[in-house]
């Protein structure tokens, strides 16, 4: 029996607001415990929530970004449960009337193909605080800095079929929300957390199998591993004639396995009802249009434009439109040197490699896009070869100046002078009589290889500065 | 001194007839002498009151006074007061000292009023007799064996007993109007959203509203002037501009149409109380008002609807009292579950627990549609009834309660009988309307109240009608003898 995984994701996205969703406290990450918790966040008696308008704007931006319905009237509800890091004893969330309704999301796979993933809804809610179980000698510490941080919970349709699609979906989502500027997307700090709903069914079967939910997975890699693991686990159960139990599971990255959470979760009745301390959020056409006017070019649009305007491949367009900053960088390079193809290569190969190596964000790149464009210009006008250009780029990275300055200072200019090169070619021919003799009797294939050898020798002699095209031509003439 | 109204004190202070310090001292003395009997205060802060009085005297001398500068006021112990214990009548908050002032408190302080202390109340405002208070019941100054009403019973008893010229209260289902009626004072529950709820400990968020309690409509108007207005920190606070509520109170009543709902003069009403209310209406008629029969057909549904909605909201509003961050915590909890259940079992009283259980049940999966959702639908019908009436009349009038104050202990073991106390007041909260209770006479030596209900944000009209009535009658000037004579020593 061939089994098909059916996967839906719930993503909790932390919105990039300066203050909390219902109070004026700051949302900065990493502050001393309980220094960003006001009387509202502590649920002191008589305190009331006031909705942060910017959080609403973020949600609407997201809705417009995926072409979803924006609810003209959405309602906050109370989700009731007791836990020490939930000070009010209820979480303010949205249940029946979320702010963002049904939408669709196009994702790009590694092979360049695209898939459409349905978005069921997205709603605003507040985060809880943190319970700290270590360092308190058997007691539990509570840090309420995170309590009240605005979250957008994005619920997908069960349209995902494997781990690769799940990761592609999350990457695309990450790209979209950072484009929109509604989240910093910092997964290590918990800005994007993911719950995975997963079930298996016989291929071709329309009804869904029993699902499990894997809670709070916080990296792309862990999502991939958790799905692989859970698909395998469920397949083993089904193929062994057993039944999957509907439950909440936790992914343990250290042991690479999922395990059942305590079953008390199952019986929870959250007693949702409309939050009487907040008015319904009413949004009119003018507001939506104003937000629409603020939207930047979105990743999908940029990808399409890069393909058409610059003639890039699907793959290149994908990589270069991954973040707004990278796309902008690439376009500035092109504007300087007028060569999209070579710009795309340099940005993807040299630039990204260096950024990765130094763990630097594109925003803090030591080589500006204009400088990189200037370097590429020197390749294009044959001042330096591509190989020398890499050396120059290294120096630029270390802040040793512009391409022209470095080429000048180090005398790296390519030698294109025919007389100078002829002298070198003659010297190489004279010094390698054996190879010359071989060349004379060699067939076409062998000759090509030997020409490569001679070019290499000339390059060595010129310390890499000889113009390889002219050297080739000279060698061809001399060895005829 | 203690027999003067807010308006008289305000004038006397500004004319320099007496100082705020003298006024404040006289009321503090009276509290010290009489509150052992009345138990109307939970906390009295003499030192802070005297300091505030001195500040007020300086403002008065500098010519920087408002109508309330130097006027002593008592606040229901549901309003958070910075640095002063705010118990909400509960063991749960017996040790709770807020680090902030409620907006209402802030506004009184800004106006220069002098806070005498915090008044007794039913625990978390749940009760109609003040008997659910952790601090024992406040007593009715007209007969200390009887209840003052509730939940703002301490405020009503303190005003009626002349222990304060004025007080604040809150009204979720009648908690200002019912004790005002039973103690013979004037109390106004403003339109929902007229007075900020920030810092007012929540019972039922969609029904709670703070308001003034004083001896006359004019005094209530002076207090409302300070209390009313938009608060950006309360999302349900209205942006409709507040008015000068003391303006134009002397206008004649000519042309006023008063609606009398048949459902408010039914068999449940005590006969003598009904007669007093009708006599009061006749007085208004003699001043030029027209009396019109109206109907509120869904009126009988207000008790069941209220006793779903209010407990439902309360059940979650009170979840924050968990022993984790402030308030009562049980001794030596063995684990989290034990901490929660013992803290709440020991910290809350019987009535509060009853309502938390009712509310939790009403919101539970499988019952929500049948109870909470249905109650909200009924609520819309009740509101619509009022809207229909207000097409034909300007004010709706009737009794505030089914009869005068009942004896302490008479209904405490019978929740249903207690809930029926609020049969004429609950619908107003469900509809979010303003309503006022004023003294309409006496039955067996005990005061009874006339209730006036207005359109949304029509507080001015209610105060106007009440003021005209009080210009022609002296029910509101009567003081309970025993208390008065004791204090006169």
CSV table of N, CA, C and O in Angstrom, one decimal, chain A residues 46-49 78 90 273-279, chain B residues 126 171-172 192-193 195-198 200-210 234-237 306 309-318 320 372 376 379 429:
chain,number,residue,atom,x,y,z
A,46,UNK,N,-8.1,45.2,37.3
A,46,UNK,CA,-8.7,46.5,36.7
A,46,UNK,C,-8.0,46.9,35.4
A,46,UNK,O,-8.4,47.9,34.8
A,47,UNK,N,-6.9,46.2,35.0
A,47,UNK,CA,-6.2,46.6,33.8
A,47,UNK,C,-6.9,46.2,32.6
A,47,UNK,O,-7.6,45.1,32.6
A,48,UNK,N,-6.8,47.0,31.5
A,48,UNK,CA,-7.6,46.7,30.3
A,48,UNK,C,-6.7,46.7,29.1
A,48,UNK,O,-5.7,47.4,29.0
A,49,UNK,N,-7.0,45.9,28.1
A,49,UNK,CA,-6.2,45.8,26.9
A,49,UNK,C,-6.6,47.0,25.9
A,49,UNK,O,-7.7,47.4,25.9
A,78,UNK,N,-11.6,35.4,24.0
A,78,UNK,CA,-10.8,34.9,25.0
A,78,UNK,C,-10.7,33.4,24.9
A,78,UNK,O,-11.7,32.7,24.8
A,90,UNK,N,-6.4,33.7,30.5
A,90,UNK,CA,-7.0,33.6,29.2
A,90,UNK,C,-6.0,34.3,28.2
A,90,UNK,O,-5.3,35.2,28.6
A,273,UNK,N,-15.0,32.8,24.0
A,273,UNK,CA,-16.2,33.8,23.9
A,273,UNK,C,-15.6,35.2,23.5
A,273,UNK,O,-14.4,35.4,23.8
A,274,UNK,N,-16.4,36.0,22.9
A,274,UNK,CA,-15.9,37.3,22.5
A,274,UNK,C,-15.4,38.1,23.7
A,274,UNK,O,-16.0,38.3,24.7
A,275,UNK,N,-14.2,38.7,23.5
A,275,UNK,CA,-13.5,39.5,24.5
A,275,UNK,C,-14.3,40.8,24.7
A,275,UNK,O,-14.4,41.7,23.9
A,276,UNK,N,-14.9,40.9,25.9
A,276,UNK,CA,-15.8,42.1,26.1
A,276,UNK,C,-15.0,43.4,26.4
A,276,UNK,O,-15.6,44.5,26.4
A,277,UNK,N,-13.7,43.3,26.6
A,277,UNK,CA,-12.9,44.5,26.9
A,277,UNK,C,-12.4,45.2,25.6
A,277,UNK,O,-11.8,46.2,25.7
A,278,UNK,N,-12.7,44.5,24.4
A,278,UNK,CA,-12.2,45.1,23.2
A,278,UNK,C,-13.4,45.2,22.2
A,278,UNK,O,-14.3,44.3,22.2
A,279,UNK,N,-13.4,46.3,21.4
A,279,UNK,CA,-14.4,46.4,20.4
A,279,UNK,C,-14.1,45.5,19.2
A,279,UNK,O,-12.9,45.3,19.0
B,126,UNK,N,-20.5,41.0,43.7
B,126,UNK,CA,-21.5,40.0,43.5
B,126,UNK,C,-22.4,39.8,44.7
B,126,UNK,O,-22.1,39.1,45.6
B,171,UNK,N,-22.1,49.7,39.0
B,171,UNK,CA,-23.4,49.1,38.8
B,171,UNK,C,-23.3,48.1,37.6
B,171,UNK,O,-23.0,48.5,36.5
B,172,UNK,N,-23.4,46.8,37.9
B,172,UNK,CA,-23.4,45.8,36.9
B,172,UNK,C,-24.8,45.2,36.6
B,172,UNK,O,-25.1,44.8,35.5
B,192,UNK,N,-23.3,52.8,29.6
B,192,UNK,CA,-22.1,52.0,29.4
B,192,UNK,C,-21.1,52.8,28.5
B,192,UNK,O,-21.4,53.2,27.4
B,193,UNK,N,-19.9,52.9,29.0
B,193,UNK,CA,-18.8,53.7,28.3
B,193,UNK,C,-18.7,55.1,28.6
B,193,UNK,O,-17.7,55.8,28.2
B,195,UNK,N,-18.2,56.3,31.8
B,195,UNK,CA,-17.1,56.5,32.8
B,195,UNK,C,-16.1,55.3,32.6
B,195,UNK,O,-16.5,54.2,32.4
B,196,UNK,N,-14.8,55.7,32.6
B,196,UNK,CA,-13.8,54.7,32.4
B,196,UNK,C,-13.8,53.6,33.3
B,196,UNK,O,-14.0,53.7,34.5
B,197,UNK,N,-13.5,52.4,32.8
B,197,UNK,CA,-13.4,51.2,33.6
B,197,UNK,C,-12.0,50.8,34.0
B,197,UNK,O,-11.8,49.9,34.7
B,198,UNK,N,-11.0,51.6,33.5
B,198,UNK,CA,-9.6,51.3,33.8
B,198,UNK,C,-9.4,51.4,35.3
B,198,UNK,O,-9.7,52.4,35.9
B,200,UNK,N,-10.8,49.7,37.5
B,200,UNK,CA,-12.0,49.3,38.3
B,200,UNK,C,-12.1,47.8,38.1
B,200,UNK,O,-12.1,47.3,37.0
B,201,UNK,N,-12.0,47.1,39.2
B,201,UNK,CA,-11.8,45.6,39.1
B,201,UNK,C,-13.0,45.0,38.5
B,201,UNK,O,-14.2,45.2,38.9
B,202,UNK,N,-12.8,44.3,37.4
B,202,UNK,CA,-13.9,43.8,36.5
B,202,UNK,C,-14.7,42.7,37.2
B,202,UNK,O,-14.1,41.7,37.7
B,203,UNK,N,-16.0,42.8,37.1
B,203,UNK,CA,-16.9,41.7,37.4
B,203,UNK,C,-17.4,41.2,36.1
B,203,UNK,O,-17.0,40.1,35.7
B,204,UNK,N,-18.3,42.0,35.4
B,204,UNK,CA,-18.7,41.6,34.1
B,204,UNK,C,-18.5,42.8,33.1
B,204,UNK,O,-19.2,43.7,33.2
B,205,UNK,N,-17.4,42.6,32.3
B,205,UNK,CA,-16.9,43.7,31.6
B,205,UNK,C,-17.9,44.5,30.7
B,205,UNK,O,-17.9,45.7,30.5
B,206,UNK,N,-18.9,43.7,30.1
B,206,UNK,CA,-19.8,44.4,29.2
B,206,UNK,C,-21.0,45.0,29.9
B,206,UNK,O,-21.8,45.6,29.3
B,207,UNK,N,-21.0,44.9,31.2
B,207,UNK,CA,-22.1,45.5,32.0
B,207,UNK,C,-21.7,46.5,33.1
B,207,UNK,O,-22.4,47.4,33.5
B,208,UNK,N,-20.4,46.3,33.5
B,208,UNK,CA,-19.9,47.2,34.6
B,208,UNK,C,-19.9,48.7,34.2
B,208,UNK,O,-19.4,49.0,33.2
B,209,UNK,N,-20.3,49.5,35.2
B,209,UNK,CA,-20.2,50.9,34.9
B,209,UNK,C,-20.1,51.7,36.3
B,209,UNK,O,-20.9,51.4,37.2
B,210,UNK,N,-19.1,52.5,36.4
B,210,UNK,CA,-19.0,53.3,37.6
B,210,UNK,C,-19.9,54.5,37.6
B,210,UNK,O,-20.2,55.0,36.5
B,234,UNK,N,-9.2,52.7,27.9
B,234,UNK,CA,-10.4,51.8,28.0
B,234,UNK,C,-11.1,51.8,26.7
B,234,UNK,O,-11.7,52.7,26.3
B,235,UNK,N,-10.9,50.6,26.0
B,235,UNK,CA,-11.4,50.6,24.6
B,235,UNK,C,-12.9,50.7,24.5
B,235,UNK,O,-13.4,51.0,23.4
B,236,UNK,N,-13.6,50.4,25.6
B,236,UNK,CA,-15.0,50.5,25.5
B,236,UNK,C,-15.5,51.8,26.0
B,236,UNK,O,-16.7,52.0,26.1
B,237,UNK,N,-14.6,52.7,26.3
B,237,UNK,CA,-15.0,54.1,26.8
B,237,UNK,C,-15.4,54.9,25.6
B,237,UNK,O,-14.9,54.8,24.5
B,306,UNK,N,-29.2,37.9,32.2
B,306,UNK,CA,-28.2,38.5,33.0
B,306,UNK,C,-27.4,37.4,33.7
B,306,UNK,O,-26.2,37.5,33.8
B,309,UNK,N,-24.9,35.9,31.2
B,309,UNK,CA,-23.8,36.7,30.7
B,309,UNK,C,-22.9,37.2,31.8
B,309,UNK,O,-21.7,37.1,31.7
B,310,UNK,N,-23.5,37.7,32.9
B,310,UNK,CA,-22.6,38.2,34.0
B,310,UNK,C,-21.7,37.2,34.6
B,310,UNK,O,-20.5,37.4,34.6
B,311,UNK,N,-22.2,36.0,34.9
B,311,UNK,CA,-21.3,35.0,35.4
B,311,UNK,C,-20.3,34.5,34.4
B,311,UNK,O,-19.1,34.2,34.7
B,312,UNK,N,-20.7,34.4,33.1
B,312,UNK,CA,-19.8,33.9,32.1
B,312,UNK,C,-18.6,34.9,32.0
B,312,UNK,O,-17.4,34.4,32.1
B,313,UNK,N,-18.8,36.2,32.0
B,313,UNK,CA,-17.7,37.1,31.9
B,313,UNK,C,-16.9,37.1,33.2
B,313,UNK,O,-15.7,37.1,33.2
B,314,UNK,N,-17.6,37.0,34.3
B,314,UNK,CA,-17.0,37.0,35.6
B,314,UNK,C,-16.0,35.7,35.7
B,314,UNK,O,-14.9,35.8,36.2
B,315,UNK,N,-16.5,34.6,35.2
B,315,UNK,CA,-15.7,33.4,35.4
B,315,UNK,C,-14.4,33.5,34.8
B,315,UNK,O,-13.4,33.0,35.3
B,316,UNK,N,-14.2,34.3,33.7
B,316,UNK,CA,-12.9,34.4,33.1
B,316,UNK,C,-12.2,35.7,33.6
B,316,UNK,O,-11.0,35.7,33.8
B,317,UNK,N,-13.0,36.7,33.9
B,317,UNK,CA,-12.3,37.9,34.6
B,317,UNK,C,-11.6,37.6,35.8
B,317,UNK,O,-10.6,38.2,36.2
B,318,UNK,N,-12.2,36.6,36.6
B,318,UNK,CA,-11.6,36.3,37.9
B,318,UNK,C,-10.5,35.2,37.8
B,318,UNK,O,-10.0,34.8,38.8
B,320,UNK,N,-7.6,35.6,36.7
B,320,UNK,CA,-6.3,36.1,37.0
B,320,UNK,C,-5.9,36.0,38.5
B,320,UNK,O,-4.8,36.2,38.9
B,372,UNK,N,-24.9,31.0,26.5
B,372,UNK,CA,-24.3,32.3,26.3
B,372,UNK,C,-24.8,33.0,25.0
B,372,UNK,O,-25.2,34.1,25.0
B,376,UNK,N,-27.1,36.3,24.7
B,376,UNK,CA,-26.8,37.5,23.9
B,376,UNK,C,-27.9,37.9,22.9
B,376,UNK,O,-28.1,39.1,22.7
B,379,UNK,N,-30.5,39.5,24.9
B,379,UNK,CA,-30.0,40.9,25.3
B,379,UNK,C,-30.3,41.9,24.2
B,379,UNK,O,-30.8,43.0,24.5
B,429,UNK,N,-28.7,47.5,32.5
B,429,UNK,CA,-27.3,47.1,32.2
B,429,UNK,C,-27.2,46.3,30.9
B,429,UNK,O,-26.2,46.5,30.1
